[in-house]
C-alpha cells in the first residue's frame, strides 16, 4: 500500500470510495445525499492540490483506491500553521491499516510543509474512527453539542487536534 496525491484520472474511483464511506452514516453527508460528478471532483482535487499546505491524498494497493485524506490549510498569517482533515476509508478496507497509513504519511508531509496543528471533527459515536484518531495522537479539545441531526436525533461532534 502506498499514498500519493490524487490526480484527474482517479476521480471516478474516488467518487466510489466517498459514496461508500458516506454510506457508513458517520460522515457529514448522509448516505446518498451527495451527488458527485467526475468533472466537479477533478476541479476540487486540483484546487486543493494547488493550494499552499493542502492536498487530496489517496491510499492505493494494486491500483485500487482504498481511502482518501484531504488536508486543507489557510493562507492567513495567524492560521497558516494549521490544517483541517477529512478522511474516508472504503468499507472493504477498514481495519486493515489504511487509516493508519494515511495518517502516518500526512503527519510526515505536514511536518515538511511546516504545519504545526492538524484538526478534525468526528461524530461522537463513531468509535472506530475515534480510536484511530486517538491512536494517531489526536486529542479531544471540545464538544460541538447537537451539531448534527441524524435519524431525527441530535448528535454531538468532537473537536480533535494533534500538535506536531
Short mmCIF file of C-alpha atoms in Angstrom, two decimals:
data_model
loop_
_atom_site.label_atom_id
_atom_site.label_comp_id
_atom_site.label_asym_id
_atom_site.label_seq_id
_atom_site.Cartn_x
_atom_site.Cartn_y
_atom_site.Cartn_z
CA UNK A 1 0.00 0.00 0.00
CA UNK A 2 1.22 3.49 -0.78
CA UNK A 3 -0.04 7.07 -0.57
CA UNK A 4 0.13 9.83 -3.16
CA UNK A 5 -1.74 12.95 -4.18
CA UNK A 6 -4.83 12.29 -6.26
CA UNK A 7 -4.77 13.14 -9.96
CA UNK A 8 -7.52 13.70 -12.53
CA UNK A 9 -7.77 10.07 -13.63
CA UNK A 10 -8.50 8.98 -10.03
CA UNK A 11 -11.77 10.93 -9.81
CA UNK A 12 -14.16 8.13 -10.80
CA UNK A 13 -12.68 5.68 -8.31
CA UNK A 14 -12.58 8.34 -5.58
CA UNK A 15 -16.29 9.05 -6.07
CA UNK A 16 -16.99 5.37 -5.36
CA UNK A 17 -14.89 5.43 -2.18
CA UNK A 18 -16.52 8.66 -0.96
CA UNK A 19 -20.01 7.25 -1.59
CA UNK A 20 -19.11 4.05 0.25
CA UNK A 21 -17.66 6.00 3.20
CA UNK A 22 -20.79 8.15 3.38
CA UNK A 23 -22.96 5.01 3.37
CA UNK A 24 -21.48 4.27 6.81
CA UNK A 25 -23.64 7.02 8.27
CA UNK A 26 -20.65 8.53 10.08
CA UNK A 27 -19.83 11.31 7.61
CA UNK A 28 -21.13 14.87 7.31
CA UNK A 29 -23.19 13.92 4.26
CA UNK A 30 -26.00 11.43 4.85
CA UNK A 31 -25.93 8.21 2.81
CA UNK A 32 -26.90 9.02 -0.77
CA UNK A 33 -27.20 12.76 -0.09
CA UNK A 34 -24.24 13.94 -2.16
CA UNK A 35 -24.31 13.64 -5.94
CA UNK A 36 -20.79 13.97 -7.30
CA UNK A 37 -19.66 14.15 -10.89
CA UNK A 38 -16.15 13.49 -12.13
CA UNK A 39 -15.69 16.96 -13.64
CA UNK A 40 -16.54 18.75 -10.40
CA UNK A 41 -14.38 16.39 -8.33
CA UNK A 42 -11.43 16.91 -10.69
CA UNK A 43 -11.81 20.66 -10.25
CA UNK A 44 -11.95 20.23 -6.46
CA UNK A 45 -8.91 17.92 -6.37
CA UNK A 46 -6.86 20.34 -8.47
CA UNK A 47 -7.95 23.27 -6.33
CA UNK A 48 -6.83 21.59 -3.11
CA UNK A 49 -3.63 20.17 -4.60
CA UNK A 50 -2.64 23.61 -5.91
CA UNK A 51 -3.34 25.42 -2.63
CA UNK A 52 -0.44 26.00 -0.23
CA UNK A 53 -0.04 23.40 2.52
CA UNK A 54 -3.07 21.46 1.24
CA UNK A 55 -3.66 18.24 -0.65
CA UNK A 56 -6.04 15.47 -1.61
CA UNK A 57 -4.26 12.20 -0.83
CA UNK A 58 -5.25 8.62 -1.64
CA UNK A 59 -4.11 5.23 -0.36
CA UNK A 60 -3.67 2.66 -3.13
CA UNK A 61 -2.95 -1.02 -3.47
CA UNK A 62 -2.78 -2.69 -6.89
CA UNK A 63 -4.30 0.45 -8.48
CA UNK A 64 -7.33 0.19 -6.19
CA UNK A 65 -8.13 3.26 -4.10
CA UNK A 66 -8.67 2.13 -0.52
CA UNK A 67 -9.18 5.51 1.15
CA UNK A 68 -8.59 9.23 0.97
CA UNK A 69 -7.49 12.04 3.24
CA UNK A 70 -7.93 15.72 2.44
CA UNK A 71 -5.77 18.34 4.12
CA UNK A 72 -6.84 21.97 3.83
CA UNK A 73 -4.75 24.80 5.19
CA UNK A 74 -5.40 28.53 5.31
CA UNK A 75 -3.41 31.44 3.94
CA UNK A 76 -3.86 33.91 6.80
CA UNK A 77 -0.63 34.59 8.67
CA UNK A 78 -2.21 33.73 12.02
CA UNK A 79 -3.72 30.42 10.88
CA UNK A 80 -1.32 29.18 8.20
CA UNK A 81 0.27 26.81 10.74
CA UNK A 82 -2.88 24.69 10.98
CA UNK A 83 -4.77 22.40 8.63
CA UNK A 84 -8.15 20.66 8.69
CA UNK A 85 -8.51 17.00 7.80
CA UNK A 86 -11.30 14.89 6.33
CA UNK A 87 -10.77 11.16 5.86
CA UNK A 88 -12.72 8.27 4.42
CA UNK A 89 -11.88 4.59 4.02
CA UNK A 90 -13.81 2.13 1.86
CA UNK A 91 -15.77 -0.39 3.93
CA UNK A 92 -13.81 -3.29 2.40
CA UNK A 93 -10.57 -1.76 3.66
CA UNK A 94 -11.49 -0.71 7.19
CA UNK A 95 -9.48 -2.28 9.99
CA UNK A 96 -6.62 -3.11 7.62
CA UNK A 97 -4.26 -0.22 8.34
CA UNK A 98 -5.43 2.16 5.61
CA UNK A 99 -6.31 4.97 8.01
CA UNK A 100 -3.06 4.48 9.92
CA UNK A 101 -1.04 4.58 6.68
CA UNK A 102 -2.80 7.75 5.54
CA UNK A 103 -2.25 9.49 8.89
CA UNK A 104 1.42 8.48 9.08
CA UNK A 105 2.01 9.81 5.58
CA UNK A 106 0.12 13.04 6.26
CA UNK A 107 1.92 13.64 9.55
CA UNK A 108 5.32 13.43 7.82
CA UNK A 109 4.07 15.54 4.89
CA UNK A 110 2.63 18.16 7.28
CA UNK A 111 5.93 18.50 9.10
CA UNK A 112 7.70 19.12 5.77
CA UNK A 113 5.08 21.77 4.99
CA UNK A 114 5.70 23.41 8.39
CA UNK A 115 2.19 22.68 9.61
CA UNK A 116 2.10 22.69 13.41
CA UNK A 117 -1.52 21.72 14.06
CA UNK A 118 -3.82 19.15 12.44
CA UNK A 119 -7.51 19.28 13.35
CA UNK A 120 -10.69 17.38 12.60
CA UNK A 121 -14.15 16.62 13.93
CA UNK A 122 -15.70 13.21 14.48
CA UNK A 123 -19.25 12.12 15.26
CA UNK A 124 -19.22 11.23 18.94
CA UNK A 125 -20.49 7.66 18.47
CA UNK A 126 -18.11 6.80 15.62
CA UNK A 127 -16.00 4.60 17.87
CA UNK A 128 -13.81 3.09 15.14
CA UNK A 129 -12.73 6.50 13.81
CA UNK A 130 -12.33 7.93 17.32
CA UNK A 131 -9.98 5.10 18.31
CA UNK A 132 -7.95 5.59 15.12
CA UNK A 133 -7.58 9.31 15.78
CA UNK A 134 -6.55 8.71 19.42
CA UNK A 135 -4.04 6.08 18.26
CA UNK A 136 -2.59 8.61 15.82
CA UNK A 137 -2.08 11.17 18.60
CA UNK A 138 -5.19 13.33 18.30
CA UNK A 139 -6.75 14.65 21.49
CA UNK A 140 -10.29 15.82 22.18
CA UNK A 141 -10.44 19.59 22.62
CA UNK A 142 -14.16 20.07 22.91
CA UNK A 143 -17.68 19.02 22.07
CA UNK A 144 -19.95 20.56 19.45
CA UNK A 145 -23.23 19.75 21.17
CA UNK A 146 -26.20 18.71 18.99
CA UNK A 147 -24.26 19.83 15.91
CA UNK A 148 -25.76 17.19 13.62
CA UNK A 149 -29.21 15.72 13.23
CA UNK A 150 -29.11 12.06 12.27
CA UNK A 151 -32.28 9.97 12.03
CA UNK A 152 -34.29 12.58 13.96
CA UNK A 153 -31.78 12.58 16.83
CA UNK A 154 -29.28 15.30 17.68
CA UNK A 155 -25.69 14.08 17.76
CA UNK A 156 -22.53 15.65 19.14
CA UNK A 157 -19.29 16.11 17.23
CA UNK A 158 -15.92 16.06 18.95
CA UNK A 159 -13.24 18.59 18.09
CA UNK A 160 -9.87 16.85 17.96
CA UNK A 161 -6.37 18.05 17.19
CA UNK A 162 -2.77 16.92 17.05
CA UNK A 163 0.20 19.23 17.53
CA UNK A 164 3.30 18.35 15.51
#
